[in-house]
mmCIF file of C-alpha atoms and ligand atoms in Angstrom:
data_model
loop_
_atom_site.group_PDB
_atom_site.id
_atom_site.type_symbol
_atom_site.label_atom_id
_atom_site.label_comp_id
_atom_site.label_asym_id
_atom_site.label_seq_id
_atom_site.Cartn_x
_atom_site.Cartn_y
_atom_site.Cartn_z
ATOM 1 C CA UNK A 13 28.798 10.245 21.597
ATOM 2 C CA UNK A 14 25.274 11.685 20.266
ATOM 3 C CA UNK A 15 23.604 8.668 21.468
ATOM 4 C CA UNK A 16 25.539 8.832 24.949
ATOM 5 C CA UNK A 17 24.286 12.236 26.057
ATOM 6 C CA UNK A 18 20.870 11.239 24.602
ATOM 7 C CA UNK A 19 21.166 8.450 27.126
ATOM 8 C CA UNK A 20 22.193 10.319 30.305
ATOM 9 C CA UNK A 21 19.868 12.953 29.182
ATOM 10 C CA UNK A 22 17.360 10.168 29.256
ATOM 11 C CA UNK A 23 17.864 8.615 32.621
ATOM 12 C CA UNK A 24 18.426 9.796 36.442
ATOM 13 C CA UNK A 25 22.219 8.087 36.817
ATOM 14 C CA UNK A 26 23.271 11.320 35.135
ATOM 15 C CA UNK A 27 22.317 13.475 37.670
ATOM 16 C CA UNK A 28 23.743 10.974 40.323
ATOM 17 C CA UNK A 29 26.726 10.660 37.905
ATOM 18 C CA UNK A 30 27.125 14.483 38.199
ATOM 19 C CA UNK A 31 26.961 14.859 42.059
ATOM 20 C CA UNK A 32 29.975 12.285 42.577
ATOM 21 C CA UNK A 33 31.749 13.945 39.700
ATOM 22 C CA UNK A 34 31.183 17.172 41.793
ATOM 23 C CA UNK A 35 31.478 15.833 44.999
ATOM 24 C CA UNK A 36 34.753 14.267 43.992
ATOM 25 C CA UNK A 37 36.278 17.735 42.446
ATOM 26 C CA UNK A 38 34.898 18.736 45.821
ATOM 27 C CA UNK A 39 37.231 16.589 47.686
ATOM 28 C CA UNK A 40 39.997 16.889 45.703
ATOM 29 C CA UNK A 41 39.784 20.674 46.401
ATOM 30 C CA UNK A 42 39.151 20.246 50.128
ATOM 31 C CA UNK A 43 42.330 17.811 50.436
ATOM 32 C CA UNK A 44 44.612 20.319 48.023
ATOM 33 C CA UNK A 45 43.169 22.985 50.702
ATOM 34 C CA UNK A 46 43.840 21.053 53.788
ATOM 35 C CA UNK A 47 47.570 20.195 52.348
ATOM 36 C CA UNK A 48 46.537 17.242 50.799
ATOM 37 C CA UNK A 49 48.957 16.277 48.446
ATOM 38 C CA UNK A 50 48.166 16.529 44.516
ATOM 39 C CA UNK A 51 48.265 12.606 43.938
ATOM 40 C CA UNK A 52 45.579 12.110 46.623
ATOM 41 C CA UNK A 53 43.600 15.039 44.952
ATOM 42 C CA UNK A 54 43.765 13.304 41.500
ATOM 43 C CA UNK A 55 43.224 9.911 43.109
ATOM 44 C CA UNK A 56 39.973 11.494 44.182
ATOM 45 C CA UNK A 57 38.973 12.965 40.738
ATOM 46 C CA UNK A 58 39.891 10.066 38.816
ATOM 47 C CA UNK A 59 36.985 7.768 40.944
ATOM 48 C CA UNK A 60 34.650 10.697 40.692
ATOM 49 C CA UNK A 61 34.969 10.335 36.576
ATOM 50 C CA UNK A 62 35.229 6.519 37.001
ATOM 51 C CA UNK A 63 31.752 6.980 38.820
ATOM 52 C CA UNK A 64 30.256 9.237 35.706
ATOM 53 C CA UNK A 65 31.450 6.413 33.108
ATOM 54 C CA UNK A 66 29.643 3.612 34.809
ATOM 55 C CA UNK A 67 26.484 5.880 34.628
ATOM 56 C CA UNK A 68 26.880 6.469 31.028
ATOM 57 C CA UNK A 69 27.253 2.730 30.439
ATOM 58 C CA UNK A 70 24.585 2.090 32.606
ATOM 59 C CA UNK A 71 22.095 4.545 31.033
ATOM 60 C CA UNK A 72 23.322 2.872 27.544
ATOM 61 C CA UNK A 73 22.542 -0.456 28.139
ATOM 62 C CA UNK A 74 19.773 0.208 29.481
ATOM 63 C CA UNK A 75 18.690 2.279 26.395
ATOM 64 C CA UNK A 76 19.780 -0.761 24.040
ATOM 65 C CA UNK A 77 17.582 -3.128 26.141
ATOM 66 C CA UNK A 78 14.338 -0.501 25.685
ATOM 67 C CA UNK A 79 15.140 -0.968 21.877
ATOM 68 C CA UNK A 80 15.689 -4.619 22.094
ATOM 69 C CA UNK A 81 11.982 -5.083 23.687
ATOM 70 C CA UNK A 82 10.504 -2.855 21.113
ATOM 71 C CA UNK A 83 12.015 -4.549 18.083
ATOM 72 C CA UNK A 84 10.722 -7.565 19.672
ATOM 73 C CA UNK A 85 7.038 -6.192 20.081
ATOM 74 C CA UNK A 86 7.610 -4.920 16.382
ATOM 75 C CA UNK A 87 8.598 -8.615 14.884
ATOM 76 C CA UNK A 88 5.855 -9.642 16.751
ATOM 77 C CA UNK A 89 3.394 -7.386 14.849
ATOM 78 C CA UNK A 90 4.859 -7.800 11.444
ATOM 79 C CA UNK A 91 4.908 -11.754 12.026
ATOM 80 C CA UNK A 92 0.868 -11.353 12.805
ATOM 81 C CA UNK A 93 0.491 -9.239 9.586
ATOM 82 C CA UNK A 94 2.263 -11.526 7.310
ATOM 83 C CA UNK A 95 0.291 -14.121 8.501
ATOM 84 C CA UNK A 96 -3.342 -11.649 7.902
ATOM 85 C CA UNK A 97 -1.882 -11.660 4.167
ATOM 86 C CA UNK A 98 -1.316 -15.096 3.997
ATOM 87 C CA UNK A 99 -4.526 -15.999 4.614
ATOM 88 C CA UNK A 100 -6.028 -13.400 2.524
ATOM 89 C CA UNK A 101 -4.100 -14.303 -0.177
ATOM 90 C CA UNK A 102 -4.817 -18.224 0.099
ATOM 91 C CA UNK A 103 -8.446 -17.113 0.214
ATOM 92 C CA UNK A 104 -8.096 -15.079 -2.960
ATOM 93 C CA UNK A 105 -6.758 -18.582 -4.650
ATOM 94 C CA UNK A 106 -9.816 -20.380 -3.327
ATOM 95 C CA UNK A 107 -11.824 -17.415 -4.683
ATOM 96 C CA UNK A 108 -10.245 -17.855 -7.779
ATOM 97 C CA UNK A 109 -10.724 -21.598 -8.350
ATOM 98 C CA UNK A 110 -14.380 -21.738 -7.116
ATOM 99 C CA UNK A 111 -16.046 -19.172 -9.787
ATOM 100 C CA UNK A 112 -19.449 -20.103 -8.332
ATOM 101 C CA UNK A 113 -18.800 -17.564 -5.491
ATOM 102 C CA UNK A 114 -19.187 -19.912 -2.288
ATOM 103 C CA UNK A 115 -15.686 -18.875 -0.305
ATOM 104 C CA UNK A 116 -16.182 -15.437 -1.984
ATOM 105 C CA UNK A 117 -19.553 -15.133 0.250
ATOM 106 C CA UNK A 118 -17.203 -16.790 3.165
ATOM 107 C CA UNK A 119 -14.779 -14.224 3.106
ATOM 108 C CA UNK A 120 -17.231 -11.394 2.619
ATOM 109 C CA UNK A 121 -20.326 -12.683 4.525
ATOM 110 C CA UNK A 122 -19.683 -11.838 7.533
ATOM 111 C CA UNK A 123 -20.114 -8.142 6.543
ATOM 112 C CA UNK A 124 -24.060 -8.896 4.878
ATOM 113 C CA UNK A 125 -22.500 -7.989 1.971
ATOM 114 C CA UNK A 126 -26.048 -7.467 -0.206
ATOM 115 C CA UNK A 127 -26.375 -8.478 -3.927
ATOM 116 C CA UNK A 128 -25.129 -5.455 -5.786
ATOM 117 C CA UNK A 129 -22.091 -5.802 -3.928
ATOM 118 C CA UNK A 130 -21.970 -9.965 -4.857
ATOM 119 C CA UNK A 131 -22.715 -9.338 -8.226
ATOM 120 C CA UNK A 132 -19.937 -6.676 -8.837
ATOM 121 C CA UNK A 133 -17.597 -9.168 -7.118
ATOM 122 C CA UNK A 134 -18.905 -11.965 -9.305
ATOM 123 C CA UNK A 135 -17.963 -9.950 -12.346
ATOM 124 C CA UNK A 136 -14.651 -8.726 -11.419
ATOM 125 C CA UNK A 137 -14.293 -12.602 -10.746
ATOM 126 C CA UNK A 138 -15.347 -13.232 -13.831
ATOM 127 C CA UNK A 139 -12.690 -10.837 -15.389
ATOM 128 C CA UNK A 140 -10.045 -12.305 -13.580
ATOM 129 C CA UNK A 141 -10.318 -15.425 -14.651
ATOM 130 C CA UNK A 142 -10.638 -14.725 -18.297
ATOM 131 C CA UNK A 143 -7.446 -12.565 -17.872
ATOM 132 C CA UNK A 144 -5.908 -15.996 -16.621
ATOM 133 C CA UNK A 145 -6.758 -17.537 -19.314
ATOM 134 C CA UNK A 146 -6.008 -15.397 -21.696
ATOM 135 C CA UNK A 147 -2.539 -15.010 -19.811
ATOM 136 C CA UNK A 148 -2.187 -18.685 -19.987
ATOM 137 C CA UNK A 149 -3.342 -18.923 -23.656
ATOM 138 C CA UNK A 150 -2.966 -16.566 -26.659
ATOM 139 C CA UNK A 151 -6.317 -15.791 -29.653
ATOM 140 C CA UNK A 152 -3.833 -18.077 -31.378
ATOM 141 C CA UNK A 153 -3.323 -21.301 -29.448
ATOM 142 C CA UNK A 154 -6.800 -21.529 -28.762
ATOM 143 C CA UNK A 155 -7.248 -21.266 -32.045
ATOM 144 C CA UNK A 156 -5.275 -24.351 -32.575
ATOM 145 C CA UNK A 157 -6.291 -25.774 -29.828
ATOM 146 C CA UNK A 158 -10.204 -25.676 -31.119
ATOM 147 C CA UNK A 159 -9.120 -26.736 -34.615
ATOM 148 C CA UNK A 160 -7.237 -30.157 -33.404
ATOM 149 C CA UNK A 161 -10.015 -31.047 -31.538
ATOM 150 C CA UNK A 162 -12.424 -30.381 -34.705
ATOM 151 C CA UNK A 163 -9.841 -31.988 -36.597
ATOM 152 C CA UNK A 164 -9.824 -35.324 -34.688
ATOM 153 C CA UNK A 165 -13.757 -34.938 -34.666
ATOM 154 C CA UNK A 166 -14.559 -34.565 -38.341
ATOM 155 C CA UNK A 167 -11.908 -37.099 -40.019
ATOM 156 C CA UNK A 168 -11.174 -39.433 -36.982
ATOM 157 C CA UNK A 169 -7.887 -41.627 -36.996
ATOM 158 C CA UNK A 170 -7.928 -45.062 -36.006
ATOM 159 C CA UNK A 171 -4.159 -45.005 -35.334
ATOM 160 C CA UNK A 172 -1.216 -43.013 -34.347
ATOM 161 C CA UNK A 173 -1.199 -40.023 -36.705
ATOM 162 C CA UNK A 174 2.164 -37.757 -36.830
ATOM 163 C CA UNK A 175 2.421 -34.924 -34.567
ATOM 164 C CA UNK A 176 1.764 -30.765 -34.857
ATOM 165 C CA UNK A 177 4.376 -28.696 -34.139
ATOM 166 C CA UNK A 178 7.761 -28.070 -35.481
ATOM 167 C CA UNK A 179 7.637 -28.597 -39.400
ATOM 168 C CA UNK A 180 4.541 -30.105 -39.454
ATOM 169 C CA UNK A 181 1.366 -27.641 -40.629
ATOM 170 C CA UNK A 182 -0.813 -26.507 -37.862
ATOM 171 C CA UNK A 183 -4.082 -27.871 -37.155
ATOM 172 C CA UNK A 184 -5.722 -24.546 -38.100
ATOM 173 C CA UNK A 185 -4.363 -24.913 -42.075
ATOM 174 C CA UNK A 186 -4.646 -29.508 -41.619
ATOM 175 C CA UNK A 187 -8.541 -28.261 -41.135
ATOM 176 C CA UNK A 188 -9.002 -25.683 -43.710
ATOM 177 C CA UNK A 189 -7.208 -28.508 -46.255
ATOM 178 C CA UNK A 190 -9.200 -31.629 -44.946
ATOM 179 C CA UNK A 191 -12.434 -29.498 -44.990
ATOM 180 C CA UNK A 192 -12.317 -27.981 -48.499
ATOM 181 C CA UNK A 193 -12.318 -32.229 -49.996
ATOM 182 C CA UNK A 194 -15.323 -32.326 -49.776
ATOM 183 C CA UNK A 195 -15.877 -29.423 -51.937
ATOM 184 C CA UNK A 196 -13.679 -30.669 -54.631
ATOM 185 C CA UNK A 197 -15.103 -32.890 -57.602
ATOM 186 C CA UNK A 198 -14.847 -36.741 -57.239
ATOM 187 C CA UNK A 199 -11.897 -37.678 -58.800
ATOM 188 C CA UNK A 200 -10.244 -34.919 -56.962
ATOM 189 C CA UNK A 201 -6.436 -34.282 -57.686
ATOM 190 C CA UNK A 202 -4.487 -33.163 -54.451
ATOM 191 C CA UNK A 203 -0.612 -32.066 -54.570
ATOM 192 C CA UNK A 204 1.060 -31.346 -52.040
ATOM 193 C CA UNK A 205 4.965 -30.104 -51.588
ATOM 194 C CA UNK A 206 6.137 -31.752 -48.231
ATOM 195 C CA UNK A 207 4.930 -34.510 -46.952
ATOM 196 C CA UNK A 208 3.990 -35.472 -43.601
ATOM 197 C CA UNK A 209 0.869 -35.463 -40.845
ATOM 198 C CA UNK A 210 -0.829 -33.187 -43.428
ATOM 199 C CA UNK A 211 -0.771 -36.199 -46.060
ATOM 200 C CA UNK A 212 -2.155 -38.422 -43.353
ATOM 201 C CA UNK A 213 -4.981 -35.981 -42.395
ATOM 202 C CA UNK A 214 -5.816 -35.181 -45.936
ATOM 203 C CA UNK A 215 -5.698 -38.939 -47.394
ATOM 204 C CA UNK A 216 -8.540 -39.609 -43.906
ATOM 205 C CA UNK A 217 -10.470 -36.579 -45.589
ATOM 206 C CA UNK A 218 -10.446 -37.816 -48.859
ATOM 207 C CA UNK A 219 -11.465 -41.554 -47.750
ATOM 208 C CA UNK A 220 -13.972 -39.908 -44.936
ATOM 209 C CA UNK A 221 -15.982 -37.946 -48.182
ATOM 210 C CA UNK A 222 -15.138 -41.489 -50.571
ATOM 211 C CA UNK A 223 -13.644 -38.236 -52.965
ATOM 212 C CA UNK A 224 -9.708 -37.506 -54.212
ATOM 213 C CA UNK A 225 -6.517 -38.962 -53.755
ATOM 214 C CA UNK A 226 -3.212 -37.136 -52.442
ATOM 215 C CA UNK A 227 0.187 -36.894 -54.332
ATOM 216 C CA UNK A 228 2.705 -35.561 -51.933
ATOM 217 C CA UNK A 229 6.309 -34.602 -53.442
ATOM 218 C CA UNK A 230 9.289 -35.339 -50.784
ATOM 219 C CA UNK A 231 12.645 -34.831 -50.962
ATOM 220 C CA UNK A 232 13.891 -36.401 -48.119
ATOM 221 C CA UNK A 233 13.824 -40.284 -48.250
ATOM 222 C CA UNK A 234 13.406 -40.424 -44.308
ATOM 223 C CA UNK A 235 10.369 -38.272 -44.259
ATOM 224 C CA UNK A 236 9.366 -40.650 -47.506
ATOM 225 C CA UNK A 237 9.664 -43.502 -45.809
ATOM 226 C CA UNK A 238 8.029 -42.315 -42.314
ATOM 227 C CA UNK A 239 4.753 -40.546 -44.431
ATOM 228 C CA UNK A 240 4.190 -43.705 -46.148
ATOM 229 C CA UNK A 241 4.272 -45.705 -43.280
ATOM 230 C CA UNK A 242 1.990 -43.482 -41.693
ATOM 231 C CA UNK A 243 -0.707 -44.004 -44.277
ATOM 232 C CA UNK A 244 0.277 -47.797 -44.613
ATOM 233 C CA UNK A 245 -0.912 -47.869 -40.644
ATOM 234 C CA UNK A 246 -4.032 -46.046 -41.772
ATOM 235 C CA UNK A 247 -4.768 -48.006 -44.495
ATOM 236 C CA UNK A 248 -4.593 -44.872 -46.781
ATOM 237 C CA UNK A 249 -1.699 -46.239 -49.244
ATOM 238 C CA UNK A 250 -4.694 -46.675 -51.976
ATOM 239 C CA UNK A 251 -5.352 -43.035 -51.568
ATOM 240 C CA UNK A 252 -2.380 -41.372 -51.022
ATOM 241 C CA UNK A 253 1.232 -41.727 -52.676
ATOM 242 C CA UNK A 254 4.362 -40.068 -51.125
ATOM 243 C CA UNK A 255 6.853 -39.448 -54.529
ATOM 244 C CA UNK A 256 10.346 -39.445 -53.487
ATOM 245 C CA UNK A 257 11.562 -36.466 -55.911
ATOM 246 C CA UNK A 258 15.007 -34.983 -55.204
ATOM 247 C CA UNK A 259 16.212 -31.543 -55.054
ATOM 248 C CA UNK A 260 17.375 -30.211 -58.753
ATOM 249 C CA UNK A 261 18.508 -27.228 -60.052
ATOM 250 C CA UNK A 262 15.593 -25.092 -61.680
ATOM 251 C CA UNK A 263 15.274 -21.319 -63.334
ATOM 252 C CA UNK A 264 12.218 -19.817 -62.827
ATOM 253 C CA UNK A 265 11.544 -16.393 -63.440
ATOM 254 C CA UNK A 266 15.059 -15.498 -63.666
ATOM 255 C CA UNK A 267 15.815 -16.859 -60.650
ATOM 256 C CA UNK A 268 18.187 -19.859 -59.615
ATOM 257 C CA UNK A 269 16.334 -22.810 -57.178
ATOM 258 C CA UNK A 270 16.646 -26.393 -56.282
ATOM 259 C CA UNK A 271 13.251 -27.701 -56.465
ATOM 260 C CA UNK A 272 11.561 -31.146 -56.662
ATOM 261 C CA UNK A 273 12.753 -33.107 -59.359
ATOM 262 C CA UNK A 274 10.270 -32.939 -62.358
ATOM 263 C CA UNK A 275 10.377 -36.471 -63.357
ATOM 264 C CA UNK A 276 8.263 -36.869 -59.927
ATOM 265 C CA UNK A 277 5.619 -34.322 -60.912
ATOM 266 C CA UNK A 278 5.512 -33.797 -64.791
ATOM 267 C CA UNK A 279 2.968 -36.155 -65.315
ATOM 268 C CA UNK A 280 0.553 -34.759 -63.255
ATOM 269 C CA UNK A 281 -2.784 -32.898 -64.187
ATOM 270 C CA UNK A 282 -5.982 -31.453 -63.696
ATOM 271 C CA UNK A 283 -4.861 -30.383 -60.057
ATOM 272 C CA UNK A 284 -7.807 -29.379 -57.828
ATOM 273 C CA UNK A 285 -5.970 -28.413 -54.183
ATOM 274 C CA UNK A 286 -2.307 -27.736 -54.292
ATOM 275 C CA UNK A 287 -0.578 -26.933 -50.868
ATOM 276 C CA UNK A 288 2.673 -25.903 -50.498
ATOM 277 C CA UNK A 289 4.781 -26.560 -47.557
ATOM 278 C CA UNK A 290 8.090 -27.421 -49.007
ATOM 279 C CA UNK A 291 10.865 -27.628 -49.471
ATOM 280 C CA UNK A 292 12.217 -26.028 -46.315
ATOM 281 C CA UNK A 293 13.745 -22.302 -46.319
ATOM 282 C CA UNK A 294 17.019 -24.192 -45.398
ATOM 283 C CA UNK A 295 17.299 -25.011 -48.980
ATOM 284 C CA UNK A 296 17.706 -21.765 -50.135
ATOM 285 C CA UNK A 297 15.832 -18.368 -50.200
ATOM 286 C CA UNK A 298 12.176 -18.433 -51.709
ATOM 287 C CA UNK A 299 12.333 -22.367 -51.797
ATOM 288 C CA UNK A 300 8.322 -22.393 -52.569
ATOM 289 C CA UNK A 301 8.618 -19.929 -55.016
ATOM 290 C CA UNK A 302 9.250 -22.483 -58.279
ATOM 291 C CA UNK A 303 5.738 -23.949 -57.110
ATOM 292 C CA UNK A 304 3.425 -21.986 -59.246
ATOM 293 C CA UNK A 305 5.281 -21.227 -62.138
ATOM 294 C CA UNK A 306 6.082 -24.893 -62.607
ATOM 295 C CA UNK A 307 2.589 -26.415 -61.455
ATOM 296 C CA UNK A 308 0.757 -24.029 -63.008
ATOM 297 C CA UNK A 309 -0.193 -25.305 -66.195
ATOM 298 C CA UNK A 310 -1.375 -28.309 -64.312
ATOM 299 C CA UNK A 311 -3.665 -26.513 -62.014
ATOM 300 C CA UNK A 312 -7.493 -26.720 -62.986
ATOM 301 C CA UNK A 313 -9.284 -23.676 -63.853
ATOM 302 C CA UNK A 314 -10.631 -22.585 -60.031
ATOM 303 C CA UNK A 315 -8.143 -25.068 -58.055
ATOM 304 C CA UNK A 316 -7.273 -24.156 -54.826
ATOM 305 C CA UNK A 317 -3.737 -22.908 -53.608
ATOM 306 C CA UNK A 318 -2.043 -23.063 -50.201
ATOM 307 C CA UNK A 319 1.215 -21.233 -49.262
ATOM 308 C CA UNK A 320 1.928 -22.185 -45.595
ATOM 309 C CA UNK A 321 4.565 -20.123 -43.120
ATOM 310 C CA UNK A 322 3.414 -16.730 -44.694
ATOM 311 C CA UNK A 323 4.391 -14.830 -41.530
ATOM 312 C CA UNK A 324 7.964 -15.617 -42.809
ATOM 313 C CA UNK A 325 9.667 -13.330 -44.573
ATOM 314 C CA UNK A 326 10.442 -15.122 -47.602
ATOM 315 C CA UNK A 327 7.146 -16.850 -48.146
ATOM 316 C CA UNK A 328 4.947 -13.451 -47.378
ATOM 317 C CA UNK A 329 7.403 -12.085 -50.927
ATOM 318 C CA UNK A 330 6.267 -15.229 -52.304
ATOM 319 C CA UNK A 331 2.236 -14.756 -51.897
ATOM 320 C CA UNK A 332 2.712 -12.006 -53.347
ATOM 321 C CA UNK A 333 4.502 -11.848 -56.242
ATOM 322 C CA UNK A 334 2.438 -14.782 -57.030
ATOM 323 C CA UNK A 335 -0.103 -12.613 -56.752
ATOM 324 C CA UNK A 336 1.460 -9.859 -58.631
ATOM 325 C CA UNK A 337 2.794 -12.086 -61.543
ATOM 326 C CA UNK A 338 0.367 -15.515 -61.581
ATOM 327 C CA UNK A 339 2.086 -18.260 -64.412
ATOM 328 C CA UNK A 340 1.233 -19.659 -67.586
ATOM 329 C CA UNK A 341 -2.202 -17.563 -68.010
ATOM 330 C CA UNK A 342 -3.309 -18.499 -64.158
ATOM 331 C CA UNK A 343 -4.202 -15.989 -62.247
ATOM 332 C CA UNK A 344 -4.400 -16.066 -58.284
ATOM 333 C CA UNK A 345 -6.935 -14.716 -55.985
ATOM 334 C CA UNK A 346 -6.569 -14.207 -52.296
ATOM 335 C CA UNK A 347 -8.710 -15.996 -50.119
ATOM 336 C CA UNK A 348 -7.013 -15.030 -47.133
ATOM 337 C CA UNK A 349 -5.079 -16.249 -44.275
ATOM 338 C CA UNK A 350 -5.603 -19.548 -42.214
ATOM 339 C CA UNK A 351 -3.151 -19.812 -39.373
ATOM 340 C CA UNK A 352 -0.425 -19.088 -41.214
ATOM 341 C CA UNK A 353 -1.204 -20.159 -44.361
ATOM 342 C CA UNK A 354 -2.875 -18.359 -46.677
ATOM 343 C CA UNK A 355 -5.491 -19.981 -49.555
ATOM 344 C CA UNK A 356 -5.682 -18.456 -53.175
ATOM 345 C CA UNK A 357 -8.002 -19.303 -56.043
ATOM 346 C CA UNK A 358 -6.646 -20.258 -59.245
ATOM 347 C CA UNK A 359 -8.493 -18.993 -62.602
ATOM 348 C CA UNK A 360 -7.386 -19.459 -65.982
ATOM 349 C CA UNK A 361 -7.444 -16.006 -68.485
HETATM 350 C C1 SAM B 406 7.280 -28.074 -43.621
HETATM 351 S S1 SAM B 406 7.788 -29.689 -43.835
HETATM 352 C C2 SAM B 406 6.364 -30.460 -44.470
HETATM 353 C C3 SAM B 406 5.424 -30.780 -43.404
HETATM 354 C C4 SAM B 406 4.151 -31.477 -43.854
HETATM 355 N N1 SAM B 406 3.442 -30.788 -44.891
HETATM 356 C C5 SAM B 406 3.268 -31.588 -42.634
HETATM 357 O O1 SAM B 406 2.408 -30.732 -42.446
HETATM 358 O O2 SAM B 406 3.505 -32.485 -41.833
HETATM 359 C C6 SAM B 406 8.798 -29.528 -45.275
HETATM 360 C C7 SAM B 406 9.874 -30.580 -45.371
HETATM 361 O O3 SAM B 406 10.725 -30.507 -44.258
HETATM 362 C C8 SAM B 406 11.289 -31.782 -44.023
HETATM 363 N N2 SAM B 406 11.039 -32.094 -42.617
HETATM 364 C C9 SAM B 406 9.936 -32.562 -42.051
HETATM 365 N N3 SAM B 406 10.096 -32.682 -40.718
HETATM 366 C C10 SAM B 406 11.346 -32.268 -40.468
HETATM 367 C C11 SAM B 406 12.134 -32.161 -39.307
HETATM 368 N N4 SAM B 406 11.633 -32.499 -38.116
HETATM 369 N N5 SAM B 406 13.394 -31.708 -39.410
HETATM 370 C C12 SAM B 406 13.908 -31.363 -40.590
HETATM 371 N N6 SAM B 406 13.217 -31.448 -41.758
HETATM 372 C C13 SAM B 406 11.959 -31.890 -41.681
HETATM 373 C C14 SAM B 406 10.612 -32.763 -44.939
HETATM 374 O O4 SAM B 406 11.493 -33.032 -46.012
HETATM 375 C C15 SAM B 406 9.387 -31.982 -45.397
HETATM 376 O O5 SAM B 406 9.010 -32.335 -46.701
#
């Protein structure tokens, strides 16, 4: 109704509209008065309001068409604008992937832009694309990233060596292991709990610096069989040996664990590197606890230690209470933390 007055406000029909409403109450009037009857008079009124309607219609539509056209120009506008951003923004992504400036200057060099200008532009550039990166990569995959590639670098592998990720250790803590052979004495005694692409890596150390051999503890007969064919393919079976030891039942520091059987590890001694990465926490809380307290009296007197997965939990309580407590007169020192393993020295009261 609003928008109906608006309209004949709006328009000259109204006015027209008006005069025949008039000029029809006019003549209805002027036939009452002349003895017209009433049926002619209202006959007479009823076109003049007829007339008034079709103005108001008239003036409507004709409103709604005004609108139409300038919701058309509008679209128009908005279509040319979205397609101002789309080009910006494609020439944003060339900016980005060209960080030697060329379509930056393109897209600014029309306007003389002069070197200060460039140069900020260049740095915010600069700082975009490290954001990307960093975005795209965290401290810590890089990390890993720059270790596998040292990694492959330093100790080589002529074959197909098991894959990072899931259970295996990361490349950070392979590298810290493979690179601390060399420091260790010739006939170099390395145990590990858990076998896998660690053995492999540090069995290619140990040949690569013609010092050590590897003794690797596993409790699962798959993961046997699959480290030992991994060496067998790098012809590292004379210089590392996967022992097959099965879960048993062990007290340690008044606490109940299943650990790897001793007949697989009681003869050893005089261990230089000891890295623990088994068994899994799915065997039962502070699985890699019975490590020190049962190894210990084989450890040489400034051996190295390993704990890997200390951002778990259970292993962090484990670092330190071995820290805390040591075993059998050997004391532990922290070296700090690798990835997520951290490295201890072992000294003898
Ligand atoms: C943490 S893993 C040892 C990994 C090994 N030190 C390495 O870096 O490749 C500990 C034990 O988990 C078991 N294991 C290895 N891979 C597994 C897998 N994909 N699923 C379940 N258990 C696995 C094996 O018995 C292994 O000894």
């Amino acid at each position: 109704m609003h928008r109906a007055i608006r309209a004949l406000l709006g328009s000259r029909w109204p006015l027209l509209g008006l005069a025949g409403a008039v000029a029809a109450v006019v003549v209805a009037v002027v036939i009452v008065a002349d003895g017209g009857s009433l049926a002619q008079a209202a006959i007479a009124l009823l076109l003049g309001l007829a007339l008034v309607g079709l103005v108001v219609v008239g003036a409507s539509a004709r409103e709604s068409e005004q609108r139409a056209r300038k919701l058309e120009k509008q679209l128009k506008e908005l279509s040319a604008a979205t397609r101002t951003i789309a080009t910006t923004v494609e020439a944003i992504a060339t900016r980005q992937n060209d960080p030697s400036g060329g379509p930056l200057a393109a897209i600014i060099g029309a306007q003389r832009v002069d070197a200060a200008v460039r140069h900020d532009e260049l740095i915010s550039l600069h700082d975009e694309l490290r954001t990307d990166l960093h975005a795209t990569l965290t401290e810590r995959q890089l990390g890993e990233l720059s270790a596998l590639a040292n990694l492959y670098a330093m100790f080589g592998a002529d074959d197909e060596v098991p894959v990072f990720g899931g259970f295996a250790a990361s490349p950070q803590t392979v590298l810290r292991l493979a690179s601390l052979v060399r420091r260790l004495p010739q006939d170099a005694l390395i145990v590990e709990c858990g076998s896998g692409g660690s053995t492999v890596w540090l069995a290619l150390a140990c040949k690569r610096a013609g010092r050590g051999r590897v003794v690797a503890l596993e409790h699962h007969e798959r993961y046997a069989a699959r480290t030992r064919d991994a060496l067998a393919r790098h012809g590292l079976d004379g210089v590392a040996e996967v022992r097959e030891a099965p879960l048993e039942p062990v007290t340690v520091g008044g606490e109940k664990h299943d650990w790897y059987a001793a007949s697989a590890w009681s003869d050893l001694r005089g261990i230089d590197l000891l890295f623990v990465d088994g068994p899994p926490g799915s065997v039962g809380p502070r699985s890699r606890y019975p490590a020190l307290p049962l190894l210990a009296s084989a450890l040489d007197d400034g051996a190295l230690v390993a704990l890997d997965d200390v951002e778990r939990p259970d292993e962090a309580e484990v670092a330190a209470d071995w820290l805390a407590e040591g075993a059998d007169g050997v004391r532990l020192t922290d070296d700090g933390l690798v990835g997520r393993t951290r490295f201890f020295t072992a000294t003898r009261d």
